[in-house]
XYZ file of C-alpha atoms in Angstrom:
324
model
C -17.792 43.057 18.273
C -16.085 42.450 14.884
C -18.664 39.830 13.953
C -21.479 42.182 14.982
C -20.081 45.062 12.887
C -19.677 42.781 9.862
C -23.293 41.682 10.189
C -24.585 45.260 10.552
C -22.386 46.714 7.790
C -25.208 46.688 5.164
C -27.418 48.691 7.540
C -24.639 51.221 8.151
C -24.005 51.614 4.404
C -27.721 52.114 3.676
C -27.958 54.645 6.499
C -25.022 56.668 5.172
C -26.506 56.577 1.654
C -29.919 57.796 2.796
C -28.280 60.505 4.975
C -26.326 61.745 1.956
C -29.455 61.662 -0.178
C -31.485 63.710 2.331
C -28.666 66.265 2.556
C -28.611 66.561 -1.228
C -32.396 67.032 -1.269
C -32.020 69.901 1.232
C -29.354 71.512 -0.957
C -31.302 71.093 -4.201
C -34.369 72.574 -2.555
C -32.452 75.813 -2.167
C -32.045 75.631 1.584
C -28.705 76.984 2.780
C -29.075 75.906 6.389
C -25.881 73.921 6.665
C -26.062 73.923 10.429
C -29.588 72.544 10.306
C -28.437 69.717 8.007
C -25.515 68.878 10.252
C -27.750 68.915 13.307
C -30.263 66.618 11.632
C -27.423 64.284 10.605
C -26.065 64.274 14.158
C -29.441 63.346 15.608
C -29.913 60.621 13.025
C -26.407 59.233 13.764
C -27.152 59.190 17.492
C -30.307 57.212 16.807
C -28.315 54.743 14.669
C -25.659 54.313 17.376
C -28.350 53.777 20.006
C -29.986 51.114 17.829
C -26.654 49.364 17.185
C -25.781 49.452 20.879
C -29.144 47.936 21.753
C -28.731 45.187 19.134
C -25.192 44.406 20.253
C -25.847 44.170 23.984
C -29.080 42.227 23.487
C -27.219 39.620 21.375
C -23.689 39.920 22.769
C -23.498 36.324 24.083
C -24.878 35.136 20.757
C -21.981 36.687 18.837
C -19.435 35.538 21.420
C -20.741 31.973 21.144
C -20.412 32.035 17.369
C -16.780 33.095 17.663
C -15.761 30.649 20.454
C -15.756 26.998 19.377
C -17.049 24.466 21.953
C -14.475 22.361 23.786
C -16.757 19.317 24.068
C -20.123 18.000 22.884
C -21.732 18.926 26.192
C -20.727 22.536 25.535
C -22.166 22.672 22.023
C -25.572 24.211 22.859
C -26.693 27.653 21.812
C -26.192 30.871 23.790
C -28.197 31.233 27.009
C -30.027 34.442 26.031
C -33.675 35.285 25.641
C -33.514 37.124 22.311
C -35.525 35.504 19.480
C -32.455 34.860 17.329
C -30.480 33.264 20.185
C -33.461 31.182 21.281
C -34.023 29.885 17.752
C -30.346 28.994 17.418
C -30.400 27.162 20.757
C -33.427 25.097 19.719
C -31.785 24.265 16.373
C -28.512 23.157 17.975
C -30.320 21.159 20.662
C -32.322 19.318 17.989
C -29.215 18.599 15.916
C -27.385 17.366 19.030
C -30.235 14.965 19.857
C -30.154 13.586 16.312
C -26.392 13.163 16.557
C -26.669 11.367 19.900
C -29.292 9.003 18.493
C -27.082 8.122 15.522
C -24.050 7.740 17.778
C -25.947 5.452 20.133
C -27.142 3.359 17.201
C -23.634 2.951 15.779
C -22.199 2.185 19.224
C -24.841 -0.495 19.755
C -24.035 -2.068 16.380
C -20.310 -1.996 17.182
C -20.867 -3.686 20.553
C -22.983 -6.366 18.885
C -20.257 -6.906 16.285
C -17.540 -7.224 18.941
C -19.707 -9.628 20.928
C -20.242 -11.730 17.802
C -16.498 -11.775 17.046
C -15.706 -12.859 20.608
C -18.281 -15.637 20.496
C -17.142 -16.773 17.063
C -13.456 -16.896 18.041
C -14.202 -18.868 21.200
C -16.390 -21.206 19.169
C -13.583 -21.814 16.658
C -11.046 -22.538 19.406
C -13.004 -25.569 20.581
C -12.638 -27.642 17.376
C -8.983 -26.582 17.148
C -8.383 -27.935 20.652
C -10.169 -31.169 19.749
C -8.068 -31.626 16.609
C -4.930 -30.948 18.627
C -5.900 -33.634 21.151
C -6.560 -36.097 18.337
C -3.130 -35.697 16.728
C -0.945 -35.071 19.792
C 0.006 -38.759 20.103
C 0.446 -39.247 16.370
C 3.845 -39.293 14.714
C 4.839 -38.591 11.161
C 5.245 -35.596 8.859
C 1.507 -35.225 8.071
C 0.583 -34.873 11.739
C 3.457 -32.468 12.344
C 2.235 -30.319 9.452
C -1.318 -30.405 10.842
C -0.015 -29.284 14.245
C 1.858 -26.399 12.645
C -1.248 -25.252 10.784
C -3.272 -25.510 13.991
C -0.775 -23.156 15.659
C -1.157 -20.710 12.800
C -4.939 -20.844 13.056
C -4.782 -20.298 16.808
C -2.516 -17.255 16.385
C -4.836 -15.852 13.729
C -7.878 -16.257 15.964
C -6.040 -14.618 18.866
C -5.139 -11.680 16.627
C -8.796 -11.236 15.630
C -9.929 -11.516 19.259
C -7.428 -9.024 20.678
C -8.014 -6.583 17.827
C -11.753 -6.641 18.535
C -11.117 -6.084 22.252
C -8.903 -3.023 21.801
C -11.841 -0.590 21.902
C -13.064 -2.104 25.192
C -9.595 -2.509 26.657
C -10.477 -0.815 29.959
C -13.011 -3.585 30.717
C -10.583 -6.453 30.119
C -7.280 -5.897 31.872
C -5.812 -6.553 35.302
C -2.601 -4.808 36.327
C -0.311 -6.601 38.772
C 3.336 -6.996 39.741
C 4.991 -9.625 37.549
C 8.432 -11.165 37.354
C 9.662 -10.357 33.864
C 11.783 -13.502 33.528
C 8.825 -15.761 34.345
C 6.623 -14.023 31.760
C 9.265 -14.315 29.032
C 9.964 -17.979 29.782
C 6.246 -18.761 29.817
C 5.673 -17.196 26.386
C 8.745 -18.796 24.796
C 7.651 -22.168 26.180
C 4.230 -21.772 24.571
C 5.909 -20.973 21.247
C 8.393 -23.883 21.384
C 6.761 -25.631 18.401
C 7.363 -22.526 16.282
C 10.983 -22.266 17.467
C 11.550 -25.937 16.648
C 9.955 -25.656 13.211
C 12.116 -22.644 12.301
C 15.187 -24.194 14.012
C 15.797 -20.937 15.864
C 16.617 -20.770 19.566
C 15.521 -18.363 22.326
C 18.305 -16.786 24.410
C 16.956 -15.300 27.660
C 19.048 -13.005 29.844
C 16.872 -11.206 32.373
C 18.055 -9.702 35.635
C 17.093 -11.757 38.649
C 14.097 -10.404 40.519
C 13.290 -7.794 37.870
C 9.647 -6.865 38.491
C 7.273 -5.046 36.165
C 3.754 -3.653 36.494
C 1.570 -4.894 33.659
C -1.248 -7.199 32.575
C 0.103 -10.717 32.043
C -2.436 -11.757 29.407
C -2.019 -8.682 27.198
C 1.754 -8.607 27.683
C 1.996 -12.286 26.725
C 0.086 -11.524 23.536
C 2.512 -8.670 22.798
C 5.526 -10.954 23.269
C 3.873 -13.600 21.093
C 3.534 -11.069 18.283
C 7.183 -10.074 18.632
C 8.313 -13.720 18.622
C 6.165 -14.475 15.567
C 7.658 -11.519 13.702
C 11.203 -12.391 14.772
C 10.898 -15.995 13.598
C 9.083 -15.076 10.394
C 11.914 -12.788 9.267
C 14.745 -15.078 10.408
C 15.477 -17.126 7.318
C 18.690 -18.874 8.381
C 18.607 -21.864 10.719
C 20.599 -21.967 13.939
C 20.008 -18.280 14.724
C 18.817 -16.840 18.041
C 16.070 -14.576 19.310
C 17.516 -12.670 22.260
C 15.408 -11.553 25.233
C 17.369 -9.084 27.364
C 15.718 -7.665 30.476
C 17.465 -5.015 32.561
C 16.940 -1.873 34.605
C 17.174 1.196 32.405
C 17.192 4.927 33.012
C 15.345 6.255 36.063
C 15.055 2.694 37.340
C 12.543 1.651 34.678
C 12.559 -2.033 33.637
C 13.349 -2.588 29.962
C 12.884 -5.660 27.786
C 14.663 -5.937 24.448
C 13.642 -8.568 21.892
C 16.345 -8.864 19.238
C 16.343 -11.210 16.281
C 19.055 -12.086 13.758
C 16.830 -11.829 10.721
C 16.740 -9.836 7.510
C 16.152 -6.482 9.226
C 13.944 -3.604 8.157
C 14.945 -1.061 5.465
C 15.444 2.465 6.884
C 12.659 3.848 4.723
C 10.114 1.475 6.304
C 11.048 2.043 9.960
C 8.877 5.171 10.534
C 5.754 3.273 9.396
C 6.178 -0.187 10.909
C 3.667 0.589 13.682
C 0.957 1.608 11.178
C -1.938 -0.774 10.669
C -1.646 -3.081 7.634
C 1.765 -1.712 6.659
C 3.981 -4.550 5.395
C 6.709 -2.615 3.596
C 9.451 -4.139 1.491
C 9.668 -7.328 3.568
C 5.949 -7.912 3.176
C 6.469 -8.492 -0.543
C 9.015 -11.216 0.152
C 7.251 -12.889 3.078
C 3.672 -13.628 2.084
C 2.502 -14.313 5.650
C 2.970 -10.651 6.623
C -0.282 -8.951 7.650
C 1.001 -5.587 8.898
C -0.981 -5.968 12.136
C 1.610 -7.437 14.528
C 3.595 -4.334 15.400
C 0.456 -2.199 15.179
C -1.172 -4.272 17.926
C 2.055 -4.194 19.947
C 2.090 -0.391 19.806
C -1.598 -0.008 20.641
C -1.589 -2.475 23.539
C 1.609 -1.111 25.072
C 0.202 2.402 24.824
C -2.917 1.377 26.711
C -0.789 -0.400 29.344
C 1.401 2.669 29.792
C 4.519 1.083 28.258
C 6.777 2.750 25.713
C 7.819 0.918 22.552
C 10.789 1.634 20.327
C 12.345 -0.165 17.402
C 15.699 -0.164 15.658
C 16.932 -2.312 12.812
C 19.802 -2.909 10.451
C 19.376 -4.710 7.160
C 20.803 -8.252 7.149
C 21.707 -7.986 10.846
C 18.382 -8.014 12.643
C 15.744 -5.960 14.454
C 15.442 -4.921 18.093
C 12.133 -4.011 19.732
C 12.464 -2.282 23.075
C 9.644 -2.151 25.659
C 10.074 0.247 28.597
C 7.725 -0.514 31.502
């Protein structure tokens, strides 16, 4: 009703002006019939109110639709009313919605093609890496060790690209099952043994026996790999440990803590460590930082239904906690 009255306010003002003018004409003409003037004004006002009532009820749903924002795209059509104004608005909105859907479909198709290309490219790059690894695996000497280390870095980079591209289609590429947490942790640390050896840092695993979790092994392994990579990257002293502590937390929920003994994270950076591409103060000292590791950890755990928390103390280390 308020919107309707605001729209009709010019008509009401013009009506009152012309009513005043006609009354003045009657008075200037010498007529003293005040009652006649009032009666004429009353009839004219009744006609105005009847017109406004007709306009309001014939376009009531139109005004209500303008005031109530749609909750979804499917609810964004015009008002279902047969008045010319409402019908024109419905046709306009329907045309705009079709144009929007066409553009959205086009962009979605391009995005799917891009993701498909990234997946194919990453898989294509993994083949020569595997071949190079087979060539040098029986070779000894510092050059071949350095080549193996660089191959590991390339493989981790390709995995990061692949999993980042798959985030938007996560629901098509995961399989939830019951897993033994200790077996998953030992499997990932075994795969990263070359990195542990190169950094001269040791994994320390203390997981409750028989502690089971519900998760996707492939995605969870990638998450743990990111945490291990971060922990080793920011552990500058040799002979340190990366601790993996699995236990049953509150309400019987399994919890895994990954704690390093590295440089730690400044308090001012902690609220932003899960943001994409955020490297913070440590990123200026460690050139390999990309700012994507913890971002991917947060995104993947969120899609798996796990909660992630982090705490840190400068010069003492960082703890990442995953609650399943």
